[in-house]
Amino acid sequence: MNARIDQVATAPQARLPVRNPRTGACDAFVPVASAAEVAATAARLRAAQRAWARRPVAERGAALSRWADELAVEREALVDALFADTGRWGISVGEVDGALRNLRRWASQAPGLVTETEFPSALLPTVTIRDQYVPYPLVGCISPWNFPVTLSLIDAVPALVAGCAVIVKPSEVTPRFVGPLRRALARVPELAAVLEFVTGAADTGRALVSGVDAVCFTGSVATGRKVAEAAAARFIPAFLELGGKDPAIVLASADLEMATDVVLRGSIANNGHACMSLERVYVQRPVYAPFVERLVEKARAVRLAYPDPRSGYLGPLIFEPQARVIQAQLDDARARGARVLCGGEIENLGGGLYLRPTVVVDVDHTMTLLTEETFGPVIPVMPFDTAQQAIDLANDSEYGLSACVLAGTLDEALAVGREIDAGGISLNDGCMTYMTYEGEKNSFKYSGLGGSRMGAAGLRRFFRKKALIQQHGRAAGVPAH
Ligand code: NAD
C-alpha cells in the first residue's frame, strides 16, 4: 500500500478528501487502504519480522537512528505537511523535532532495558531459569489528528526497537505527513521491511485491528471501546490512550501569577486539542475573584495566529466537527446560567474556524462543559471551599488521564495530588506528562487501558516473557511405585 498524498488535480476517485483548516478547502486526497491491502501489508511485514527481532537491540536502535537522520533531511517537507493539515506553524516544527528526539532517545536507551537474565530456581537446586523477551510479531498503531506525527510514532518506535513489525494508521484528518515520512523510510531498507503506514478511516482501522498481534490506539473513548472489543474477541492486547477532562486545582496559597500562567497555557496550548489539556479549573474561594480577573486579562491578550501563521499564538481549530462539539457545550452551559467572560464565539476567518481563549464562570457539573471532553481553548472556572471539596470535584469524572495542583508549597500540592484519581499529576506546573518520558503512568477510568507508554514499561509492554527452564542435573522419572 503506497500512502501517497496527491494533489486535487490528480486525485482518483476512491480516496478521502483532506481539509486544510486555514482555508476550509479540501486541497488534497488520501488513499484509502482496503482490508485486502492491509492484510497484504501485514503478511509482508510478518515475513520480515523474525529476522528483525533476531538482530541485537542496539542494531535495531541504529536503524531507527538512521531513519531519524533521513527524517531530518525531510524536516521541511514534514513541517509543511503538518502545517497544511493542522494550520499551526510552531507546533508543527516542535512535533517534527520532538519525533526525531524520541527516535534517538529510544535508540540509545533500549539496549539497557532488555537484558535477559539467568537465575537459579528457588525449589530445584539443579535448575536455572533463563528469561527471554519475545516481541509481539506485528503491532498496529492507530492515531488521532491532534498531534499527527507525535502520536503516530510514540508507540511505533518502542515497538520497533523491541523487535516487532509495525503498521501505523494515522488519522484520515491529518495524513499528509505520511508522504515525506515514507520517503525517508525508503532510504532505510531494513526498517522499511518491518514498518509501514496505511491510510484511510474507520474501515482501515478495523482491518488493522483484525490483522495484528497487539494494538496501540490513541483516540476517543467511543472508538477506543470498539477497538478494545475487537481486540478482546481476538485475545490480543489493546493499549488504549483515550480522552481526558483534566482538572486544575488552585489552592488559596498558590502564587496567582504562576497559577494563571499555568492554567492559561495548559488550557489553550494547541488550541486545547490535547488529551492532557486542562479542561476544568477549581479555585479556592478566597482567591477565586482575583484569579478569574487575572486569567481573563491574560486570556484577552492572546493573539490569533491569523493572518500570519508565524505570529500570534492560536491557530485554527483543526477538525471542523470539533468546532460543533465546542459550540454545543458552550450553548448548553449558557442555557444553564454560565457566563462567558471572554472569547466564546467561533469566528470564520478566511475559511478557517478560530476560537479565542474562552473563560467561563458560574458553571457546575450539570453542564457538559464540565463533564465531557471539550478539546478546545475553553476554561471553565469554579470555586471551592476546602481541599477535600476540590478533590471530590476533580474525581467526579469518568476520565482519569492527568491533572494539576497549584499551591504555595510542593508539600501542600502533593497532599492533594496523591488523592486525585488520574495517572499523571503535575504539581506547581501543568501538563508536564508529555515532557517527562521517564515517569510511568497508567490512564485511570475511561481514559485508557494497558501498560504505561512512558518509562521503561513503554518498551517492555511489547514483549511477552518466556521462561526457558534448564535442567542441569538428571531429569526425574516416574517415582518408585
Ligand atoms: P477518533 O477516536 O475519532 O479516531 C482515532 C483514530 O481511530 C483515527 O485514526 C480513526 O480513523 C480511527 N478509527 C475510527 N474508527 C475506528 C474503528 N472502528 N476501528 C479502528 N480505528 C478506528 O479520535 P480523534 O477525534 O482522531 O482524536 C481525538 C481524541 O483522541 C480525543 O478524545 C483525545 O483526547 C484523544 N487523544 C488521547 C491521547 C492520549 O494519549 N490519551 C492523545 C491524543 C488524543
Coordinates of C-alpha atoms and ligand atoms in Angstrom, one line a residue:
M1 CA 0.0 0.0 0.0
N2 CA 1.5 3.3 -1.0
A3 CA 0.1 6.0 1.1
R4 CA 1.0 8.8 -1.3
I5 CA -0.9 12.1 -0.8
D6 CA -1.8 13.5 -4.2
Q7 CA -3.0 17.0 -5.1
V8 CA -6.6 17.5 -6.1
A9 CA -5.8 17.7 -9.8
T10 CA -4.5 14.2 -9.9
A11 CA -6.8 12.6 -7.4
P12 CA -8.5 9.4 -8.4
Q13 CA -12.0 8.6 -7.1
A14 CA -11.5 6.1 -4.2
R15 CA -9.8 8.5 -1.8
L16 CA -10.8 10.7 1.1
P17 CA -10.6 14.5 0.8
V18 CA -8.3 16.2 3.3
R19 CA -9.3 19.6 4.6
N20 CA -6.9 22.5 5.1
P21 CA -8.0 24.1 8.4
R22 CA -6.7 27.6 7.5
T23 CA -8.8 27.8 4.3
G24 CA -11.6 25.3 4.9
A25 CA -10.8 23.9 1.5
C26 CA -10.3 20.3 0.7
D27 CA -7.0 20.6 -1.1
A28 CA -5.6 17.0 -1.0
F29 CA -6.8 13.4 -1.1
V30 CA -5.6 10.5 0.9
P31 CA -5.7 6.9 -0.4
V32 CA -7.9 4.5 1.5
A33 CA -6.2 1.2 2.2
S34 CA -8.7 -1.7 1.7
A35 CA -8.9 -4.7 4.1
A36 CA -7.1 -6.7 1.4
E37 CA -4.3 -4.2 1.2
V38 CA -3.9 -4.1 5.0
A39 CA -3.8 -7.9 5.0
A40 CA -1.1 -8.0 2.3
T41 CA 0.9 -5.4 4.2
A42 CA 0.6 -7.4 7.4
A43 CA 1.8 -10.6 5.6
R44 CA 4.8 -8.8 4.1
L45 CA 5.9 -7.3 7.4
R46 CA 5.3 -10.5 9.3
A47 CA 7.6 -12.3 6.9
A48 CA 10.4 -9.9 7.7
Q49 CA 9.8 -9.6 11.5
R50 CA 11.7 -12.7 12.8
A51 CA 14.9 -11.6 11.2
W52 CA 14.4 -8.1 12.6
A53 CA 13.8 -9.5 16.1
R54 CA 16.9 -11.6 15.9
R55 CA 19.1 -8.6 15.4
P56 CA 20.6 -7.2 18.6
V57 CA 18.6 -4.5 20.1
A58 CA 21.5 -2.0 19.5
E59 CA 21.3 -2.8 15.8
R60 CA 17.6 -2.1 15.7
G61 CA 18.3 1.1 17.5
A62 CA 20.9 2.0 15.0
A63 CA 18.4 1.5 12.1
L64 CA 16.0 3.9 13.9
S65 CA 18.8 6.4 14.3
R66 CA 19.4 6.2 10.6
W67 CA 15.7 6.8 10.0
A68 CA 15.9 9.9 12.3
D69 CA 18.8 11.2 10.1
E70 CA 16.8 10.7 7.0
L71 CA 13.8 12.3 8.6
A72 CA 15.9 15.3 9.4
V73 CA 16.6 15.6 5.7
E74 CA 12.8 15.7 5.1
R75 CA 12.3 18.1 8.0
E76 CA 11.0 21.0 5.9
A77 CA 8.6 18.8 3.9
L78 CA 7.3 17.2 7.2
V79 CA 6.7 20.6 8.7
D80 CA 4.9 21.8 5.6
A81 CA 2.7 18.7 5.5
L82 CA 1.8 19.1 9.2
F83 CA 1.2 22.8 8.8
A84 CA -1.2 22.1 5.8
D85 CA -3.2 19.6 7.9
T86 CA -3.2 21.4 11.2
G87 CA -2.9 25.1 10.4
R88 CA -0.4 25.7 13.2
W89 CA 3.2 26.5 12.4
G90 CA 5.3 26.5 15.6
I91 CA 3.8 23.3 17.0
S92 CA 4.4 21.6 13.7
V93 CA 8.1 22.4 13.9
G94 CA 8.1 21.2 17.5
E95 CA 6.4 18.0 16.6
V96 CA 8.9 17.1 14.0
D97 CA 11.9 17.9 16.2
G98 CA 10.3 16.0 19.1
A99 CA 9.8 13.0 16.9
L100 CA 13.5 13.0 16.0
R101 CA 14.4 13.2 19.7
N102 CA 12.0 10.4 20.5
L103 CA 13.6 8.1 17.9
R104 CA 17.1 8.9 19.1
R105 CA 16.1 8.5 22.8
W106 CA 14.7 5.0 22.3
A107 CA 17.6 4.0 20.1
S108 CA 20.1 4.9 22.9
Q109 CA 18.0 3.7 25.9
A110 CA 16.6 0.5 24.6
P111 CA 19.8 -1.7 24.9
G112 CA 19.9 -1.1 28.7
L113 CA 16.2 -2.1 29.1
V114 CA 16.1 -5.5 27.5
T115 CA 18.8 -7.5 29.2
E116 CA 17.8 -11.2 29.6
T117 CA 18.9 -12.9 32.8
E118 CA 19.5 -16.4 34.1
F119 CA 18.8 -17.3 37.7
P120 CA 18.5 -20.4 39.9
S121 CA 15.2 -22.0 40.8
A122 CA 14.3 -21.5 44.5
L123 CA 13.0 -25.0 44.8
L124 CA 15.1 -27.1 42.4
P125 CA 18.9 -26.8 43.0
T126 CA 19.9 -28.2 39.6
V127 CA 17.6 -26.0 37.7
T128 CA 18.2 -22.5 36.3
I129 CA 15.7 -20.3 34.5
R130 CA 16.6 -18.0 31.6
D131 CA 14.1 -15.4 30.7
Q132 CA 13.5 -14.4 27.1
Y133 CA 11.8 -11.3 25.9
V134 CA 9.6 -12.3 22.9
P135 CA 8.2 -9.3 20.9
Y136 CA 4.7 -9.4 19.6
P137 CA 5.3 -10.1 15.9
L138 CA 3.1 -7.4 14.5
V139 CA 1.8 -4.3 16.3
G140 CA -0.8 -1.9 14.9
C141 CA -0.8 1.8 15.9
I142 CA -3.9 3.9 15.3
S143 CA -3.6 7.6 15.9
P144 CA -5.7 10.8 16.1
W145 CA -5.4 14.2 14.4
N146 CA -4.3 16.5 17.2
F147 CA -0.6 15.7 17.2
P148 CA -0.3 13.7 13.9
V149 CA 3.4 12.8 13.8
T150 CA 4.0 12.6 17.6
L151 CA 1.1 10.2 18.2
S152 CA 1.8 8.1 15.1
L153 CA 5.3 7.3 16.3
I154 CA 5.0 7.4 20.1
D155 CA 4.2 3.7 20.4
A156 CA 5.5 2.6 17.0
V157 CA 9.1 3.5 17.8
P158 CA 9.5 1.5 21.1
A159 CA 7.6 -1.4 19.4
L160 CA 10.1 -1.4 16.6
V161 CA 13.1 -1.3 18.8
A162 CA 11.6 -4.1 20.8
G163 CA 11.7 -6.2 17.6
C164 CA 8.1 -6.0 16.5
A165 CA 7.0 -5.1 13.0
V166 CA 4.6 -2.2 13.0
I167 CA 1.8 -0.9 10.8
V168 CA 0.7 2.7 11.6
K169 CA -2.7 4.1 10.6
P170 CA -2.7 7.8 11.1
S171 CA -5.9 9.9 11.3
E172 CA -7.6 10.5 8.0
V173 CA -8.0 14.1 9.1
T174 CA -4.2 14.8 9.1
P175 CA -2.4 12.3 6.9
R176 CA -0.2 14.5 4.7
F177 CA 3.0 13.8 6.8
V178 CA 2.9 10.2 5.6
G179 CA 4.4 11.1 2.2
P180 CA 7.8 12.6 3.5
L181 CA 7.9 10.1 6.3
R182 CA 7.7 7.2 3.9
R183 CA 10.3 8.8 1.6
A184 CA 12.8 8.9 4.5
L185 CA 11.8 5.3 5.4
A186 CA 12.6 4.0 1.9
R187 CA 16.2 5.1 2.4
V188 CA 16.5 2.7 5.4
P189 CA 15.5 -0.6 3.8
E190 CA 16.0 -2.8 6.9
L191 CA 13.4 -0.7 8.7
A192 CA 11.1 -0.3 5.7
A193 CA 10.9 -4.1 5.7
V194 CA 9.1 -4.0 9.1
L195 CA 7.3 -0.7 9.2
E196 CA 4.5 0.6 7.0
F197 CA 1.9 3.3 7.0
V198 CA -1.6 2.7 5.8
T199 CA -4.1 5.5 5.3
G200 CA -7.8 5.5 5.5
A201 CA -10.6 5.9 8.1
A202 CA -12.6 3.6 10.4
D203 CA -12.7 0.6 7.9
T204 CA -8.9 0.7 7.5
G205 CA -8.5 0.9 11.3
R206 CA -10.9 -2.1 11.8
A207 CA -9.0 -4.1 9.2
L208 CA -5.7 -3.3 11.0
V209 CA -7.1 -4.4 14.4
S210 CA -8.2 -7.7 12.8
G211 CA -4.7 -8.5 11.5
V212 CA -2.2 -7.6 14.2
D213 CA -1.0 -9.2 17.4
A214 CA -1.3 -6.1 19.6
V215 CA -2.8 -2.8 19.1
C216 CA -1.9 0.7 20.4
F217 CA -4.8 3.0 20.0
T218 CA -4.8 6.8 20.7
G219 CA -8.1 8.5 20.2
S220 CA -11.6 9.0 21.6
V221 CA -13.3 6.8 24.2
A222 CA -16.0 5.9 21.8
T223 CA -13.6 4.5 19.2
G224 CA -11.3 3.1 21.9
R225 CA -14.2 1.0 23.2
K226 CA -14.8 -0.5 19.7
V227 CA -11.0 -1.2 19.3
A228 CA -10.9 -2.8 22.8
E229 CA -13.9 -5.1 22.0
A230 CA -12.4 -6.2 18.7
A231 CA -9.1 -6.8 20.4
A232 CA -10.8 -8.8 23.2
A233 CA -12.5 -11.0 20.7
R234 CA -9.1 -11.9 19.2
F235 CA -7.4 -12.2 22.6
I236 CA -4.8 -9.6 21.7
P237 CA -3.7 -6.8 24.0
A238 CA -5.1 -3.3 23.4
F239 CA -3.1 -0.4 24.8
L240 CA -5.6 2.5 24.8
E241 CA -4.7 6.1 25.3
L242 CA -8.0 8.0 25.3
G243 CA -9.7 11.2 26.2
G244 CA -9.5 13.3 29.3
K245 CA -11.2 16.1 31.3
D246 CA -8.2 17.2 33.2
P247 CA -8.8 19.3 36.3
A248 CA -6.6 22.0 37.7
I249 CA -6.8 22.7 41.4
V250 CA -5.7 26.2 42.6
L251 CA -5.3 26.4 46.4
A252 CA -5.5 29.8 48.1
S253 CA -1.8 29.7 48.9
A254 CA -0.7 29.5 45.2
D255 CA 1.1 32.3 43.5
L256 CA -1.6 33.7 41.4
E257 CA 0.7 34.9 38.6
M258 CA 2.1 31.4 38.3
A259 CA -1.3 29.8 38.6
T260 CA -2.9 31.9 35.9
D261 CA 0.0 31.4 33.6
V262 CA -0.1 27.6 34.0
V263 CA -3.9 27.4 33.7
L264 CA -3.9 29.6 30.6
R265 CA -1.1 27.7 28.9
G266 CA -2.4 24.3 29.9
S267 CA -5.9 25.1 28.6
I268 CA -5.2 26.7 25.3
A269 CA -1.9 25.1 24.0
N270 CA -2.5 23.5 20.6
N271 CA -6.0 25.1 20.8
G272 CA -6.9 22.8 23.7
H273 CA -6.6 19.9 21.2
A274 CA -4.6 17.9 23.6
C275 CA -5.6 14.9 25.7
M276 CA -3.9 16.4 28.8
S277 CA -5.4 19.9 28.2
L278 CA -6.7 21.5 31.4
E279 CA -10.5 21.5 30.9
R280 CA -11.9 22.5 34.3
V281 CA -10.4 24.7 36.9
Y282 CA -11.3 24.7 40.6
V283 CA -10.1 27.7 42.6
Q284 CA -10.2 28.1 46.4
R285 CA -12.8 30.8 47.2
P286 CA -10.6 33.4 48.9
V287 CA -8.6 33.8 45.6
Y288 CA -11.4 33.0 43.2
A289 CA -12.2 36.6 42.1
P290 CA -8.6 37.8 41.7
F291 CA -7.7 34.6 39.9
V292 CA -10.6 35.0 37.4
E293 CA -9.8 38.6 36.9
R294 CA -6.2 38.0 36.1
L295 CA -6.9 34.9 33.9
V296 CA -9.3 36.9 31.8
E297 CA -6.8 39.7 31.4
K298 CA -4.2 37.3 30.2
A299 CA -6.7 35.4 28.0
R300 CA -7.7 38.6 26.3
A301 CA -4.1 39.3 25.5
V302 CA -3.6 36.1 23.5
R303 CA -3.5 36.8 19.8
L304 CA -4.7 34.6 17.0
A305 CA -2.1 33.3 14.5
Y306 CA -4.0 34.9 11.7
P307 CA -3.5 36.1 9.1
D308 CA 0.2 35.4 9.6
P309 CA 0.6 31.8 10.9
R310 CA 4.1 32.6 12.2
S311 CA 2.9 35.3 14.6
G312 CA 0.3 35.1 17.3
Y313 CA -0.5 32.0 19.3
L314 CA -3.8 30.3 18.5
G315 CA -4.2 28.8 15.0
P316 CA -7.5 27.5 13.6
L317 CA -9.5 24.7 15.1
I318 CA -8.1 21.7 13.3
F319 CA -11.1 19.4 12.9
E320 CA -14.3 21.1 11.7
P321 CA -16.7 18.8 13.6
Q322 CA -14.8 19.6 16.9
A323 CA -16.0 23.2 16.5
R324 CA -19.6 22.0 16.7
V325 CA -18.8 20.0 19.8
I326 CA -17.3 23.1 21.5
Q327 CA -20.2 25.3 20.3
A328 CA -22.8 22.8 21.7
Q329 CA -21.0 22.7 25.1
L330 CA -20.9 26.5 25.3
D331 CA -24.6 26.7 24.3
D332 CA -25.5 24.2 26.9
A333 CA -23.5 26.0 29.6
R334 CA -25.0 29.4 28.7
A335 CA -28.5 27.9 28.7
R336 CA -27.9 26.6 32.3
G337 CA -26.7 30.0 33.5
A338 CA -23.0 30.1 32.8
R339 CA -21.4 33.4 31.9
V340 CA -18.7 33.7 29.2
L341 CA -16.2 36.4 30.3
C342 CA -14.1 36.4 27.1
G343 CA -13.9 34.6 23.8
G344 CA -16.9 32.3 23.3
E345 CA -17.6 32.9 19.7
I346 CA -16.2 30.7 16.9
E347 CA -15.0 33.1 14.1
N348 CA -14.6 32.2 10.5
L349 CA -11.5 34.0 9.2
G350 CA -10.5 33.2 5.6
G351 CA -12.3 29.9 5.8
G352 CA -10.6 28.8 9.0
L353 CA -12.5 28.4 12.3
Y354 CA -11.0 30.2 15.2
L355 CA -11.9 30.5 18.9
R356 CA -10.1 32.9 21.2
P357 CA -9.4 31.8 24.8
T358 CA -12.7 31.4 26.4
V359 CA -13.1 31.8 30.2
V360 CA -16.5 30.7 31.6
V361 CA -17.8 31.1 35.1
D362 CA -21.0 30.3 37.1
V363 CA -20.5 26.7 36.0
D364 CA -21.3 23.4 37.6
H365 CA -21.2 19.7 37.0
T366 CA -24.7 19.6 35.4
M367 CA -23.1 21.2 32.3
T368 CA -21.4 19.1 29.6
L369 CA -18.7 21.7 29.6
L370 CA -17.6 20.3 33.0
T371 CA -18.2 16.6 32.3
E372 CA -17.4 15.9 28.6
E373 CA -14.2 16.4 26.7
T374 CA -14.2 19.8 25.0
F375 CA -10.9 19.7 23.1
G376 CA -10.9 23.4 22.6
P377 CA -9.4 26.6 24.2
V378 CA -12.2 26.8 26.8
I379 CA -11.6 27.4 30.5
P380 CA -14.5 26.9 32.9
V381 CA -13.6 28.1 36.4
M382 CA -15.5 27.0 39.6
P383 CA -14.9 28.0 43.2
F384 CA -14.4 25.6 46.2
D385 CA -14.0 25.9 49.9
T386 CA -12.0 23.0 51.3
A387 CA -9.2 20.9 49.7
Q388 CA -11.5 17.9 50.2
Q389 CA -14.2 19.5 48.1
A390 CA -11.6 20.2 45.3
I391 CA -10.5 16.6 45.4
D392 CA -14.1 15.4 45.2
L393 CA -14.9 17.7 42.3
A394 CA -11.7 16.6 40.5
N395 CA -12.6 12.9 40.9
D396 CA -16.2 13.5 39.9
S397 CA -15.4 12.4 36.3
E398 CA -15.5 9.4 34.0
Y399 CA -12.0 10.4 33.0
G400 CA -8.7 10.0 34.8
L401 CA -5.9 10.9 32.4
S402 CA -4.0 13.7 34.3
A403 CA -4.4 16.7 36.5
C404 CA -2.5 19.6 38.1
V405 CA -2.4 21.1 41.6
L406 CA -1.1 24.6 42.2
A407 CA -0.3 25.6 45.8
G408 CA 2.1 27.7 47.9
T409 CA 4.3 24.7 48.6
L410 CA 5.0 21.5 46.9
D411 CA 4.1 19.6 50.0
E412 CA 0.6 21.1 50.0
A413 CA 0.2 20.3 46.3
L414 CA 1.5 16.8 46.8
A415 CA -1.0 16.1 49.6
V416 CA -3.9 17.0 47.2
G417 CA -2.3 15.3 44.2
R418 CA -2.0 12.0 45.9
E419 CA -5.8 11.9 46.3
I420 CA -6.6 12.5 42.6
D421 CA -7.7 9.5 40.5
A422 CA -5.6 10.1 37.5
G423 CA -2.3 8.8 36.0
G424 CA -0.1 11.9 35.7
I425 CA -0.3 14.7 38.2
S426 CA 1.7 17.9 37.7
L427 CA 2.5 19.8 40.9
N428 CA 3.0 23.5 40.7
D429 CA 3.0 23.2 37.0
G430 CA 0.6 21.8 34.4
C431 CA 0.5 19.3 31.6
M432 CA 4.0 18.0 32.3
T433 CA 3.3 14.4 31.3
Y434 CA 4.2 15.0 27.7
M435 CA 7.6 16.3 28.6
T436 CA 8.6 13.8 31.2
Y437 CA 9.1 10.5 29.4
E438 CA 10.6 8.8 32.4
G439 CA 7.5 8.7 34.7
E440 CA 5.5 5.5 34.2
K441 CA 1.8 6.2 34.4
N442 CA -1.5 4.5 33.6
S443 CA -4.6 6.1 32.4
F444 CA -7.4 5.7 35.0
K445 CA -11.1 5.1 34.4
Y446 CA -12.2 5.7 30.8
S447 CA -9.0 7.5 29.9
G448 CA -7.4 4.3 28.8
L449 CA -6.2 0.7 29.4
G450 CA -3.0 -1.2 29.5
G451 CA 0.6 -0.7 30.5
S452 CA 2.3 2.7 30.7
R453 CA 3.6 4.2 27.4
M454 CA 6.1 6.2 29.4
G455 CA 9.2 5.0 31.1
A456 CA 10.8 1.5 30.7
A457 CA 7.3 0.0 30.5
G458 CA 6.8 1.9 27.3
L459 CA 9.2 -0.6 25.7
R460 CA 8.7 -3.7 27.9
R461 CA 4.9 -3.9 27.2
F462 CA 5.8 -5.0 23.6
F463 CA 7.3 -8.3 24.9
R464 CA 5.8 -11.5 26.2
K465 CA 8.1 -13.1 28.7
K466 CA 9.2 -16.6 28.2
A467 CA 10.8 -18.8 30.8
L468 CA 13.4 -21.2 29.4
I469 CA 13.7 -23.8 32.3
Q470 CA 17.1 -25.6 32.2
Q471 CA 17.7 -28.9 34.0
H472 CA 21.5 -29.1 34.7
G473 CA 21.1 -32.4 36.6
R474 CA 19.3 -35.6 35.7
A475 CA 15.7 -35.2 34.9
A476 CA 13.4 -37.2 37.2
G477 CA 11.5 -40.2 36.0
V478 CA 8.3 -41.7 37.5
P479 CA 8.8 -42.1 41.3
A480 CA 9.0 -45.7 42.6
H481 CA 5.6 -47.2 42.8
Ligands
NAD1 P1 -11.1 9.1 17.0 O1 -11.4 8.1 18.0 O2 -12.2 9.7 16.2 O3 -10.1 8.5 15.9 C1 -8.8 8.0 16.2 C2 -8.4 7.0 15.1 O4 -9.2 5.9 15.1 C3 -8.4 7.6 13.7 O5 -7.2 7.2 13.1 C4 -9.6 6.9 13.1 O6 -9.5 6.7 11.7 C5 -9.5 5.5 13.8 N1 -10.8 4.8 13.9 C6 -12.1 5.2 13.8 N2 -12.9 4.2 13.9 C7 -12.2 3.1 14.1 C8 -12.5 1.7 14.3 N3 -13.8 1.3 14.4 N4 -11.5 0.8 14.5 C9 -10.2 1.2 14.4 N5 -9.9 2.5 14.2 C10 -10.8 3.4 14.0 O7 -10.3 10.2 17.7 P2 -9.8 11.6 17.1 O8 -11.0 12.5 17.0 O9 -9.0 11.5 15.9 O10 -8.9 12.2 18.3 C11 -9.3 12.9 19.4 C12 -9.3 12.1 20.6 O11 -8.1 11.5 20.9 C13 -9.7 12.8 21.9 O12 -10.6 12.1 22.6 C14 -8.3 12.9 22.6 O13 -8.4 13.1 24.0 C15 -7.7 11.6 22.3 N6 -6.3 11.6 22.5 C16 -5.8 10.9 23.5 C17 -4.4 11.0 23.8 C18 -3.8 10.2 24.9 O14 -2.6 10.0 24.9 N7 -4.5 9.7 25.9 C19 -3.6 11.7 23.0 C20 -4.2 12.5 21.9 C21 -5.5 12.4 21.7

